[in-house]
mmCIF file of C-alpha atoms in Angstrom:
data_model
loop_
_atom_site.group_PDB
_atom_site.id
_atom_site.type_symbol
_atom_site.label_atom_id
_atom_site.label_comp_id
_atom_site.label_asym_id
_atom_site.label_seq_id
_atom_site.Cartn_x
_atom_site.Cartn_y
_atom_site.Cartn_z
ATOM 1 C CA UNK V 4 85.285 -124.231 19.699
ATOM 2 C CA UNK V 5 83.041 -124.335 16.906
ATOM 3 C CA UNK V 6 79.933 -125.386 16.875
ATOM 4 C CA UNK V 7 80.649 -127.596 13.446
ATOM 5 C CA UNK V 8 83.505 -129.108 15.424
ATOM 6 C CA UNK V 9 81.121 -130.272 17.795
ATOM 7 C CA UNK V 10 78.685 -131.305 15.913
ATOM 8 C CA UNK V 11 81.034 -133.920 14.000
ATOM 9 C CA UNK V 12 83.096 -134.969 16.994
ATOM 10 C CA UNK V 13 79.794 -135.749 18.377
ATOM 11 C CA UNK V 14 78.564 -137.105 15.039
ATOM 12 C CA UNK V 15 82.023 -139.370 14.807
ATOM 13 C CA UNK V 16 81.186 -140.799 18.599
ATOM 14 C CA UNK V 17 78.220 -141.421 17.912
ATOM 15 C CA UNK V 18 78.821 -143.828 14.958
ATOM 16 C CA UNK V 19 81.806 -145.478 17.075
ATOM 17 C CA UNK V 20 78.987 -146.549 20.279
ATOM 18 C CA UNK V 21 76.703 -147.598 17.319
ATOM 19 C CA UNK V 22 79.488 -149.764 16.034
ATOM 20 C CA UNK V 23 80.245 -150.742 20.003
ATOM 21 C CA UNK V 24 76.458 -151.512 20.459
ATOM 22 C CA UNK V 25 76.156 -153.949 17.700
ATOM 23 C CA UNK V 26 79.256 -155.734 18.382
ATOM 24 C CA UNK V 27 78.115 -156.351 21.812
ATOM 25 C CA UNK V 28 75.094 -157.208 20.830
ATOM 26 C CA UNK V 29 76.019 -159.665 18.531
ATOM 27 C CA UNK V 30 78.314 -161.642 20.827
ATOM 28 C CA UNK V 31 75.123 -161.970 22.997
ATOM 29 C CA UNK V 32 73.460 -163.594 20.476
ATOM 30 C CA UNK V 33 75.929 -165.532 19.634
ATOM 31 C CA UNK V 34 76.238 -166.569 23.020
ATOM 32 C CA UNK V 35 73.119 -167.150 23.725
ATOM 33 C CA UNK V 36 72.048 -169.430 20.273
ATOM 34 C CA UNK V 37 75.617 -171.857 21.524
ATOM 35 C CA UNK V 38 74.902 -172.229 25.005
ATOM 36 C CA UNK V 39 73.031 -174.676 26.077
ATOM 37 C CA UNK V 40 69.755 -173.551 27.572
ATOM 38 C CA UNK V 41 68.220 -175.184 30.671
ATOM 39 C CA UNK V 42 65.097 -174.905 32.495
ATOM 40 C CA UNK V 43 63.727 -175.914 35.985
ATOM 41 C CA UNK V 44 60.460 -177.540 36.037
ATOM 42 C CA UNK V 45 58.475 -179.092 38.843
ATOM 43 C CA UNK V 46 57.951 -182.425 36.738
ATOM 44 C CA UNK V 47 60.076 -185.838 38.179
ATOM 45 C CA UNK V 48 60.798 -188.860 36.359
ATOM 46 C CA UNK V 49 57.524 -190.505 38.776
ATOM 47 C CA UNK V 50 55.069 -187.705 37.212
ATOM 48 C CA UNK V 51 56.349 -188.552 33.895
ATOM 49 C CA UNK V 52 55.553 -192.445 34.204
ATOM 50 C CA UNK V 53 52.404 -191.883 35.424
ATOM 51 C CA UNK V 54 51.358 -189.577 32.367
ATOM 52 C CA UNK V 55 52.551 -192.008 29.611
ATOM 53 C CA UNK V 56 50.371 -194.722 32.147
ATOM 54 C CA UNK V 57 47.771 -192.622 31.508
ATOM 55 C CA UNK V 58 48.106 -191.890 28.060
ATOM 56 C CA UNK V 59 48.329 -195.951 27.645
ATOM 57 C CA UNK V 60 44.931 -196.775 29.764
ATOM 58 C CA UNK V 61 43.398 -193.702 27.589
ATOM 59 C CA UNK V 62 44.375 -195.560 24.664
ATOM 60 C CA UNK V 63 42.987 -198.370 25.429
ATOM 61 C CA UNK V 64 39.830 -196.967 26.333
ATOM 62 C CA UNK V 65 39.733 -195.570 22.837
ATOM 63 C CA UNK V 66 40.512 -198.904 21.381
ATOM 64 C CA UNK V 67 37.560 -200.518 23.606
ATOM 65 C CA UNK V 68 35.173 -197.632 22.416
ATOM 66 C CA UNK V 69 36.385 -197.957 18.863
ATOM 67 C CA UNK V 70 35.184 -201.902 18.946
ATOM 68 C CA UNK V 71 32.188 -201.034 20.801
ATOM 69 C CA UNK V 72 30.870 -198.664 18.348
ATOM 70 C CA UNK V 73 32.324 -200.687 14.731
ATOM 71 C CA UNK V 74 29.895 -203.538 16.890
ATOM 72 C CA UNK V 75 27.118 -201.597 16.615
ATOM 73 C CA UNK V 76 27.324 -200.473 12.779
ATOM 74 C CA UNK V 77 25.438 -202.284 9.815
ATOM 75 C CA UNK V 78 28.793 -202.382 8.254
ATOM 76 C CA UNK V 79 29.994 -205.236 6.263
ATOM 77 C CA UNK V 80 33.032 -205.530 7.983
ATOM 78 C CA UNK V 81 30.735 -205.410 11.343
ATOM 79 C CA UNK V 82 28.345 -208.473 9.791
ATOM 80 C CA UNK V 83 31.082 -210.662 8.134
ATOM 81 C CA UNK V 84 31.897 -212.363 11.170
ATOM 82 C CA UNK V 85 28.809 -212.557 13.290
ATOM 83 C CA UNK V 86 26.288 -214.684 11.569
ATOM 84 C CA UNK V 87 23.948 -213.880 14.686
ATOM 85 C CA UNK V 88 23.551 -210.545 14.339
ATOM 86 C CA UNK V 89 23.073 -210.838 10.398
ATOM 87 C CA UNK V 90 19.731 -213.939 11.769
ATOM 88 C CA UNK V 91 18.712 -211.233 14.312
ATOM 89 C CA UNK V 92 19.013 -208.583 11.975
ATOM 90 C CA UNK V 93 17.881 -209.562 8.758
ATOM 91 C CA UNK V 94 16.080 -213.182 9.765
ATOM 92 C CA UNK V 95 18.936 -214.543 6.807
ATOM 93 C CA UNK V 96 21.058 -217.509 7.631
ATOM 94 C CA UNK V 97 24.450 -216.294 6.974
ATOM 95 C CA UNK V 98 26.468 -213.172 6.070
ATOM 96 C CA UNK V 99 27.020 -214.673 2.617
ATOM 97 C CA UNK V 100 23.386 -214.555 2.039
ATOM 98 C CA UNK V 101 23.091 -211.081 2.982
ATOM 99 C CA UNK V 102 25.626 -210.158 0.434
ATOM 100 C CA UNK V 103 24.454 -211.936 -2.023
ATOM 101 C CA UNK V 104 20.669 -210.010 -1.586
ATOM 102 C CA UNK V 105 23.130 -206.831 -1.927
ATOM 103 C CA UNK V 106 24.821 -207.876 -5.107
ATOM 104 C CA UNK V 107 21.386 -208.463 -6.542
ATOM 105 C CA UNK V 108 19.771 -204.947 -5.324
ATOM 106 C CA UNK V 109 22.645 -202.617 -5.275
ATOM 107 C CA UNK V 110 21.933 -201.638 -8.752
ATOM 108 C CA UNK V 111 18.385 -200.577 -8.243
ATOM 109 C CA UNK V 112 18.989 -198.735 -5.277
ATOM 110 C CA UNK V 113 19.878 -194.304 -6.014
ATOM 111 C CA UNK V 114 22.869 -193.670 -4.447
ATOM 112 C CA UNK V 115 24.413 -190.147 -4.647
ATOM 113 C CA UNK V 116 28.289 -188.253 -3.025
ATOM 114 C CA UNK V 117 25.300 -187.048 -0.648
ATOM 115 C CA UNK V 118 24.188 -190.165 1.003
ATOM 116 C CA UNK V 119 25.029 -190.822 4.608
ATOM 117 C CA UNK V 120 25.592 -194.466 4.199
ATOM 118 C CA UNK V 121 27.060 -196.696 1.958
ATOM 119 C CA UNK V 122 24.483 -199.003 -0.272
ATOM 120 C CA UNK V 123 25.109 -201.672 1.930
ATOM 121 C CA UNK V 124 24.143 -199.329 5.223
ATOM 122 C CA UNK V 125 21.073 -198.470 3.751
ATOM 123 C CA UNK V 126 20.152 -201.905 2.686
ATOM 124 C CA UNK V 127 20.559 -203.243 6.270
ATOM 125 C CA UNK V 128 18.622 -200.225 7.672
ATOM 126 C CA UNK V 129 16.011 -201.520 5.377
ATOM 127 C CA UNK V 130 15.780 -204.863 5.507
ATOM 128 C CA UNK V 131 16.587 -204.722 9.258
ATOM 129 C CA UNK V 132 13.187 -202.715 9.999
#
């Protein structure tokens, strides 16, 4: 036998378990992208309820904390409905007369993209102190 003999017959094989290779290895893929695919986990239907329970109550708690802290704010929207806190802050009557001192001053007041607070905010830092 001669060695160029050999060399293609072994050449010629070779290309036929390439061709083999990639035929089987596409029908695994195949199979495997349109099977269905399951897993085990540890997690039952009572674990699950009592993480969207908790994800509810930490809701909540954000909502509470949320209130809590727009309560706290000189904000408008915090002062429009609490006439108190705009007599405790300010010694004004009324949340209308607090805007109105605004609508008078905002103009005179420098106010930059760099500012912390709105106009408003500053004025009730102000006139709160």
């Amino acid at each position: 036998m001669s060695s160029a003999w050999k060399h293609g017959s072994a050449q010629h094989h070779s290309k036929k378990n390439l061709a083999h290779c990639s035929y089987v290895l596409t029908m695994f893929l195949l199979f495997y992208l349109f099977t269905e695919v399951s897993c085990q986990t540890d997690i039952t239907g009572s674990d699950i309820d009592k993480l969207q329970t908790e994800v509810v109550n930490i809701r909540n708690e954000i909502a509470t904390s949320e209130k809590n802290l727009a309560a706290t704010r000189f904000t408008e929207d915090a002062l429009r409905e609490d006439n108190k806190k705009v007599a405790f802050y300010t010694g004004l009557p009324s949340f209308l007369s607090v805007l109105s001192l605004f609508t008078l001053l905002k103009d005179y007041v420098p106010h930059s993209h760099r500012n912390a607070f709105t106009q408003f905010e500053e004025m009730m830092l102000f006139t709160s102190g």
